[in-house]
Amino acid sequence: MQTVSVADFLRQSFDFLIIGGGTAGLVVASRLAQHGQFTVGVIEAGGQVNGREDVEIPGYFGKSLGTEIDWKFRTAPLAEVGGKTLMCPRGKALGGSSAINFMTWCRASREDYDAWERLGNPGWGWDDLLPYFKKSETFHPPSPAVQVEKDIRYDPDAFGYSGPIHISYPSHIPPRQRLWFNTLNSLGVKTNSAHAAGSIAGVWTNVNSIDPRTMTRSFATNYCDLAGSNLHILTEAMVQEIVLDKTSEGYVASRVRFTHKDQKYVVSALREVILSAGTVKSPQILELSGIGNPEVLSRAGIPVKVDSPMVGENLQEHKSIHAIVEHDPELENSDDLFLDADYAAAARGQFARDRTGGFSHVFGSYAFVPLARHMPQETLDRLCSRVQALTEFSEEKKAILEERLRCPDKRGQIEYIFKLGVGPMAQRGKKLATLYQILQYPFSVGSVHVQPAPSQKEDPVIDAGYFKGPAGELDLEVMLESTRFAREIILAPSMSSVVKQLVHPPAGFYADDQVMRKWIIDHAGLAMHAVGTCALGGLAGIRGGVVDERLNVFGAKGLRVVDASIMPLQIGAHIQATVYAIAEKAADMILHDAARQ
C-alpha cells in the first residue's frame, strides 16, 4: 500500500487527486492507477487500520464506533425529542466506512436504480450498474452440503467472482435461522431465492463482506493491491479547500489545499480533482470551496464562485427502531462474548486456532417486507394521497415514492433483522434478542451544511429531517404500521416458542396509537446509510442536484463527486455494495473521458 510522507507526496506531479481514501475513493484511485498511464494521489484524513482487531475480526463489529477511527458526527439538536442529538458514525480511516460498518452486503431492487434513470440520469439503471456490482466482488459460494443443510438459496449468475472485495454467507448459521424463515413465511413473507438478482423483497440469509479464507473483514483497502507504484496515499491530512481558477469559460478545479500536522500545503491536479469524502464531508468541502447556495455561503462568510443551490440538500437516511425480547436461555447469544469472560476467552482462542466460533461471523437473518402486503387498503390509499401533497419533491419523485408504497412484491418498505443479543444494553442473567425494523424509503429529507462561522476543525451542521413536517409525519405513519407488523413477528407461533417476553417497549403499548407514535419518535435512530447531498441532478440540472450523469460538478470543470452523496433517491438496501458499484462505474467513465481528451 503506497502510503507516503508529506514531502514525498508533494514531489509528485498528479494527474488525478482524490479527496477521501474511503469506500469510493480507494476504488476510483486504484482503478485509475491500475490503468498505468496516470499518477494518482489520495488525501485521507484518517490513518491506516489494517490489522486492528476491532476492524478485521467480524465478531467485534460495532466496537470501533466512537473511537478515533470514527468521525463521531452528531446531528443538530432535534426539536422533536427535546433537543437530543443522534449519532452519525462515519469511518475516519483508510477504507472509510467500509472499515467500521457491519459488513452487510446486499443490492437494492432493480426498480430502485431504474428510478435514478427515470429522473433523467442515463446510464444509472439496474442493467448499467449490475456489471459494476459484479466487478467489485469475489463471491465464495457455500458448499453444496451447507446449502442443503442450512437452506441457503441464491442465483449464482447474479454474483461476481474476480473482484477485490471477498463476500460470503455466514460461516455459522444457527438453528434460529430456520425459526426466522418459518416465522416470516407464516406471515406471508416468502423466501427469496435470488435476493441479489433484482428483487430484495422477502426473507433470506444475508451475504457479508467477510473473506472466508481468513474470516476477516474485506474492505476498500483491498483495492490498493491493484494500483502498483502509480498510487500515492497521504494519510492524516485534512482538506480545507478545492481551489477553483476563474477562466473565460468558468471555474476549473486545479489544486487542493490541506493541512498535515498543523502545517498548510497546496497540491495540484493536472486533469481532475475527485471528491470522495462521503455524504457528510463532500458537501462541506464544496461549500468551503465556494460552491453552494449563496445564502448558506454568505452566512459562513465564503465568497460565492458557483451558485449551486442543492449542495448539502436532499439528505436521506434510513430510520431504525428496535424491540428487545427475552428469549430461551438455551439459545446462544452474541452478548456472551462481552458479558462472560471465560466464554469470550474460549471463543477468542477458537478463532485464533481455526477461524471458527462466535468471533467469526455476524448476524444474517434478514427480511425486506412490502407494506402493501399487510397494510389495509384504506390506509395505503390515505398515505399515497399524502405523498402527492408533498412540496419537497418533483412530480417525478412523488410518482416513484407512491409506487414504492404500493409495490406488493418486489421491494421492501421495511427491513427486519433478528439478532440474538443487544450489544450495549446487555444484562447479566438475561438472554435478550433484538428485532430491528428499518425504514427503507424515507419521505423526509434533511441537509448538511458548513457552519455559519466556517472552520475545517468544525463538523458541518447535520439536519436529519427527523420526523419533520408533512414528510416526517408520513415516515412516522409508515413506521407505525411496521411496528404493528413487528409485533406480529414476535407473537407468531414459531417465534413465540422461544420468546419469553417483550422487554422494550412494554407489551401494553401496542394498544394506543399515540403512545406508539411517541415511542417511535423518542427511540428511532439513524442507520448509517446517509445519501443524497451531492445528488445527480437529472432533468432539473443544477436546480435539482449537484452533479450530471457523469458525476461532473455543475459549474466547475475538472471536478467530480464520487460517493454515496450522488444518489438522488435512497435505495431499499444497505448501501455498501452500491457505493462500490458507483465508484467502479465512475472509474470507467473517468478513464473513458480521459482517453477522449
Short mmCIF file of N, CA and C in Angstrom, two decimals, residues 451-548:
data_model
loop_
_atom_site.label_atom_id
_atom_site.label_comp_id
_atom_site.label_asym_id
_atom_site.label_seq_id
_atom_site.Cartn_x
_atom_site.Cartn_y
_atom_site.Cartn_z
N GLN A 451 -20.67 25.20 8.83
CA GLN A 451 -21.02 26.06 9.97
C GLN A 451 -21.10 27.52 9.53
N PRO A 452 -21.97 28.31 10.17
CA PRO A 452 -22.03 29.73 9.82
C PRO A 452 -20.69 30.45 9.94
N ALA A 453 -19.86 30.03 10.91
CA ALA A 453 -18.50 30.56 11.00
C ALA A 453 -17.57 29.40 10.66
N PRO A 454 -17.17 29.27 9.41
CA PRO A 454 -16.52 28.03 8.97
C PRO A 454 -15.14 27.82 9.55
N SER A 455 -14.88 26.59 9.87
CA SER A 455 -13.56 26.15 10.28
C SER A 455 -13.45 24.68 9.91
N GLN A 456 -12.34 24.30 9.30
CA GLN A 456 -12.19 22.90 8.91
C GLN A 456 -12.18 21.99 10.14
N LYS A 457 -11.90 22.57 11.31
CA LYS A 457 -11.88 21.76 12.53
C LYS A 457 -13.29 21.57 13.09
N GLU A 458 -14.27 22.26 12.52
CA GLU A 458 -15.64 22.14 12.99
C GLU A 458 -16.41 21.18 12.10
N ASP A 459 -17.25 20.37 12.70
CA ASP A 459 -18.11 19.49 11.92
C ASP A 459 -19.18 20.33 11.23
N PRO A 460 -19.67 19.86 10.09
CA PRO A 460 -20.80 20.56 9.47
C PRO A 460 -22.07 20.39 10.29
N VAL A 461 -23.07 21.19 9.97
CA VAL A 461 -24.36 21.10 10.64
C VAL A 461 -25.21 20.06 9.92
N ILE A 462 -25.61 19.02 10.63
CA ILE A 462 -26.39 17.93 10.05
C ILE A 462 -27.83 18.05 10.54
N ASP A 463 -28.71 18.44 9.63
CA ASP A 463 -30.14 18.47 9.92
C ASP A 463 -30.72 17.17 9.38
N ALA A 464 -31.09 16.28 10.27
CA ALA A 464 -31.50 14.93 9.86
C ALA A 464 -32.91 14.88 9.27
N GLY A 465 -33.63 16.01 9.28
CA GLY A 465 -35.01 15.98 8.80
C GLY A 465 -35.87 15.02 9.60
N TYR A 466 -35.59 14.93 10.87
CA TYR A 466 -36.14 13.88 11.75
C TYR A 466 -37.63 14.09 12.00
N PHE A 467 -38.48 13.30 11.33
CA PHE A 467 -39.95 13.36 11.51
C PHE A 467 -40.46 14.80 11.40
N LYS A 468 -39.86 15.55 10.51
CA LYS A 468 -40.19 16.97 10.41
C LYS A 468 -41.21 17.22 9.30
N GLY A 469 -42.23 18.00 9.58
CA GLY A 469 -43.19 18.43 8.59
C GLY A 469 -44.06 17.30 8.06
N PRO A 470 -44.81 17.58 7.00
CA PRO A 470 -45.69 16.56 6.42
C PRO A 470 -44.94 15.30 5.97
N ALA A 471 -43.73 15.47 5.42
CA ALA A 471 -42.96 14.30 5.00
C ALA A 471 -42.55 13.46 6.21
N GLY A 472 -42.14 14.12 7.30
CA GLY A 472 -41.79 13.39 8.51
C GLY A 472 -42.98 12.68 9.12
N GLU A 473 -44.16 13.30 9.02
CA GLU A 473 -45.38 12.64 9.51
C GLU A 473 -45.67 11.37 8.72
N LEU A 474 -45.37 11.41 7.42
CA LEU A 474 -45.55 10.20 6.60
C LEU A 474 -44.59 9.10 7.05
N ASP A 475 -43.34 9.48 7.31
CA ASP A 475 -42.38 8.50 7.85
C ASP A 475 -42.93 7.85 9.12
N LEU A 476 -43.47 8.67 9.98
CA LEU A 476 -43.98 8.18 11.26
C LEU A 476 -45.13 7.20 11.04
N GLU A 477 -46.03 7.51 10.11
CA GLU A 477 -47.16 6.61 9.87
C GLU A 477 -46.70 5.28 9.30
N VAL A 478 -45.72 5.32 8.41
CA VAL A 478 -45.19 4.07 7.86
C VAL A 478 -44.52 3.24 8.95
N MET A 479 -43.76 3.91 9.83
CA MET A 479 -43.09 3.18 10.91
C MET A 479 -44.11 2.66 11.93
N LEU A 480 -45.22 3.36 12.09
CA LEU A 480 -46.28 2.87 12.96
C LEU A 480 -46.83 1.54 12.42
N GLU A 481 -47.07 1.49 11.12
CA GLU A 481 -47.56 0.24 10.51
C GLU A 481 -46.52 -0.86 10.61
N SER A 482 -45.26 -0.50 10.43
CA SER A 482 -44.20 -1.52 10.50
C SER A 482 -44.02 -2.03 11.92
N THR A 483 -44.29 -1.18 12.91
CA THR A 483 -44.21 -1.61 14.31
C THR A 483 -45.32 -2.62 14.62
N ARG A 484 -46.48 -2.41 14.04
CA ARG A 484 -47.56 -3.39 14.22
C ARG A 484 -47.15 -4.74 13.64
N PHE A 485 -46.49 -4.71 12.48
CA PHE A 485 -46.07 -5.97 11.87
C PHE A 485 -44.94 -6.61 12.68
N ALA A 486 -44.08 -5.79 13.29
CA ALA A 486 -43.03 -6.34 14.15
C ALA A 486 -43.64 -7.11 15.31
N ARG A 487 -44.74 -6.60 15.84
CA ARG A 487 -45.44 -7.32 16.92
C ARG A 487 -45.96 -8.66 16.42
N GLU A 488 -46.45 -8.68 15.17
CA GLU A 488 -46.91 -9.95 14.61
C GLU A 488 -45.76 -10.95 14.51
N ILE A 489 -44.60 -10.46 14.15
CA ILE A 489 -43.42 -11.35 14.07
C ILE A 489 -43.12 -11.94 15.44
N ILE A 490 -43.09 -11.08 16.46
CA ILE A 490 -42.76 -11.53 17.82
C ILE A 490 -43.78 -12.54 18.34
N LEU A 491 -45.05 -12.31 18.01
CA LEU A 491 -46.11 -13.16 18.56
C LEU A 491 -46.44 -14.36 17.66
N ALA A 492 -45.82 -14.47 16.50
CA ALA A 492 -46.08 -15.61 15.63
C ALA A 492 -45.73 -16.91 16.36
N PRO A 493 -46.47 -17.99 16.13
CA PRO A 493 -46.24 -19.25 16.86
C PRO A 493 -44.79 -19.73 16.83
N SER A 494 -44.13 -19.65 15.66
CA SER A 494 -42.75 -20.12 15.59
C SER A 494 -41.84 -19.30 16.49
N MET A 495 -42.01 -17.96 16.47
CA MET A 495 -41.15 -17.10 17.27
C MET A 495 -41.50 -17.18 18.76
N SER A 496 -42.78 -17.25 19.05
CA SER A 496 -43.18 -17.26 20.46
C SER A 496 -42.77 -18.54 21.17
N SER A 497 -42.35 -19.53 20.41
CA SER A 497 -41.87 -20.75 21.05
C SER A 497 -40.55 -20.55 21.76
N VAL A 498 -39.81 -19.47 21.39
CA VAL A 498 -38.53 -19.19 22.06
C VAL A 498 -38.53 -17.84 22.77
N VAL A 499 -39.44 -16.94 22.40
CA VAL A 499 -39.51 -15.63 23.05
C VAL A 499 -40.29 -15.75 24.35
N LYS A 500 -39.65 -15.36 25.44
CA LYS A 500 -40.30 -15.46 26.75
C LYS A 500 -41.19 -14.26 27.03
N GLN A 501 -40.70 -13.06 26.75
CA GLN A 501 -41.49 -11.87 26.99
C GLN A 501 -40.90 -10.68 26.26
N LEU A 502 -41.75 -9.69 26.00
CA LEU A 502 -41.31 -8.44 25.41
C LEU A 502 -40.74 -7.57 26.52
N VAL A 503 -39.55 -7.03 26.30
CA VAL A 503 -38.89 -6.21 27.31
C VAL A 503 -38.99 -4.72 26.98
N HIS A 504 -38.79 -4.39 25.71
CA HIS A 504 -38.77 -2.98 25.29
C HIS A 504 -39.27 -2.90 23.85
N PRO A 505 -40.36 -2.22 23.59
CA PRO A 505 -41.21 -1.48 24.52
C PRO A 505 -42.07 -2.44 25.35
N PRO A 506 -42.74 -1.95 26.36
CA PRO A 506 -43.60 -2.83 27.15
C PRO A 506 -44.76 -3.33 26.31
N ALA A 507 -45.23 -4.51 26.62
CA ALA A 507 -46.24 -5.18 25.81
C ALA A 507 -47.52 -4.36 25.65
N GLY A 508 -47.92 -3.62 26.68
CA GLY A 508 -49.18 -2.90 26.64
C GLY A 508 -49.20 -1.71 25.71
N PHE A 509 -48.04 -1.27 25.22
CA PHE A 509 -48.02 -0.02 24.47
C PHE A 509 -48.67 -0.15 23.10
N TYR A 510 -48.81 -1.36 22.58
CA TYR A 510 -49.38 -1.55 21.24
C TYR A 510 -50.87 -1.19 21.20
N ALA A 511 -51.50 -1.01 22.32
CA ALA A 511 -52.94 -0.74 22.35
C ALA A 511 -53.29 0.70 22.02
N ASP A 512 -52.31 1.59 21.99
CA ASP A 512 -52.60 3.02 21.82
C ASP A 512 -51.70 3.60 20.74
N ASP A 513 -52.30 4.04 19.63
CA ASP A 513 -51.51 4.56 18.51
C ASP A 513 -50.69 5.78 18.90
N GLN A 514 -51.23 6.65 19.72
CA GLN A 514 -50.50 7.85 20.12
C GLN A 514 -49.28 7.50 20.96
N VAL A 515 -49.44 6.52 21.84
CA VAL A 515 -48.30 6.06 22.64
C VAL A 515 -47.24 5.46 21.72
N MET A 516 -47.67 4.70 20.72
CA MET A 516 -46.72 4.09 19.78
C MET A 516 -45.98 5.17 19.00
N ARG A 517 -46.70 6.20 18.52
CA ARG A 517 -46.05 7.26 17.77
C ARG A 517 -44.98 7.96 18.60
N LYS A 518 -45.32 8.27 19.85
CA LYS A 518 -44.34 8.95 20.72
C LYS A 518 -43.13 8.07 20.96
N TRP A 519 -43.36 6.78 21.16
CA TRP A 519 -42.24 5.87 21.40
C TRP A 519 -41.33 5.80 20.18
N ILE A 520 -41.90 5.76 19.00
CA ILE A 520 -41.10 5.72 17.78
C ILE A 520 -40.25 6.97 17.66
N ILE A 521 -40.86 8.14 17.85
CA ILE A 521 -40.10 9.40 17.75
C ILE A 521 -38.99 9.45 18.80
N ASP A 522 -39.29 9.01 20.01
CA ASP A 522 -38.31 9.08 21.10
C ASP A 522 -37.15 8.11 20.93
N HIS A 523 -37.37 7.00 20.22
CA HIS A 523 -36.36 5.95 20.20
C HIS A 523 -35.74 5.65 18.83
N ALA A 524 -36.26 6.24 17.77
CA ALA A 524 -35.70 5.96 16.44
C ALA A 524 -34.30 6.55 16.32
N GLY A 525 -33.46 5.87 15.55
CA GLY A 525 -32.11 6.34 15.28
C GLY A 525 -31.83 6.32 13.79
N LEU A 526 -30.62 6.72 13.43
CA LEU A 526 -30.20 6.73 12.04
C LEU A 526 -29.37 5.48 11.77
N ALA A 527 -29.48 4.95 10.54
CA ALA A 527 -28.94 3.62 10.25
C ALA A 527 -27.58 3.62 9.56
N MET A 528 -26.87 4.76 9.56
CA MET A 528 -25.53 4.84 8.96
C MET A 528 -25.58 4.66 7.44
N HIS A 529 -26.69 5.07 6.80
CA HIS A 529 -26.84 4.91 5.36
C HIS A 529 -27.20 6.24 4.70
N ALA A 530 -26.57 7.32 5.09
CA ALA A 530 -26.92 8.63 4.57
C ALA A 530 -26.49 8.79 3.11
N VAL A 531 -27.37 9.38 2.29
CA VAL A 531 -27.09 9.59 0.87
C VAL A 531 -27.67 10.93 0.44
N GLY A 532 -27.31 11.38 -0.77
CA GLY A 532 -28.08 12.38 -1.47
C GLY A 532 -27.65 13.82 -1.44
N THR A 533 -26.60 14.20 -0.72
CA THR A 533 -26.28 15.61 -0.51
C THR A 533 -25.52 16.26 -1.66
N CYS A 534 -25.06 15.46 -2.62
CA CYS A 534 -24.44 15.98 -3.85
C CYS A 534 -25.05 15.21 -5.02
N ALA A 535 -26.36 15.22 -5.11
CA ALA A 535 -27.09 14.25 -5.93
C ALA A 535 -26.96 14.51 -7.43
N LEU A 536 -27.20 13.44 -8.18
CA LEU A 536 -27.40 13.52 -9.61
C LEU A 536 -28.57 14.47 -9.89
N GLY A 537 -28.35 15.45 -10.75
CA GLY A 537 -29.38 16.46 -10.99
C GLY A 537 -30.46 16.05 -11.95
N GLY A 538 -30.15 15.12 -12.86
CA GLY A 538 -31.14 14.64 -13.80
C GLY A 538 -31.69 15.75 -14.68
N LEU A 539 -32.97 15.65 -15.00
CA LEU A 539 -33.62 16.60 -15.90
C LEU A 539 -33.59 18.02 -15.37
N ALA A 540 -33.53 18.18 -14.04
CA ALA A 540 -33.56 19.52 -13.44
C ALA A 540 -32.20 20.19 -13.41
N GLY A 541 -31.14 19.46 -13.74
CA GLY A 541 -29.81 20.04 -13.76
C GLY A 541 -29.38 20.58 -12.41
N ILE A 542 -28.76 21.76 -12.42
CA ILE A 542 -28.21 22.34 -11.20
C ILE A 542 -29.31 22.74 -10.21
N ARG A 543 -30.54 22.88 -10.66
CA ARG A 543 -31.64 23.20 -9.74
C ARG A 543 -32.19 21.94 -9.08
N GLY A 544 -31.75 20.78 -9.55
CA GLY A 544 -32.23 19.53 -8.96
C GLY A 544 -31.15 18.70 -8.31
N GLY A 545 -29.90 19.08 -8.50
CA GLY A 545 -28.81 18.30 -7.94
C GLY A 545 -27.49 19.02 -8.08
N VAL A 546 -26.40 18.28 -7.88
CA VAL A 546 -25.07 18.88 -7.82
C VAL A 546 -24.17 18.40 -8.95
N VAL A 547 -24.44 17.17 -9.45
CA VAL A 547 -23.60 16.59 -10.49
C VAL A 547 -24.45 16.11 -11.66
N ASP A 548 -23.82 16.01 -12.84
CA ASP A 548 -24.51 15.47 -14.00
C ASP A 548 -24.35 13.95 -14.04
#
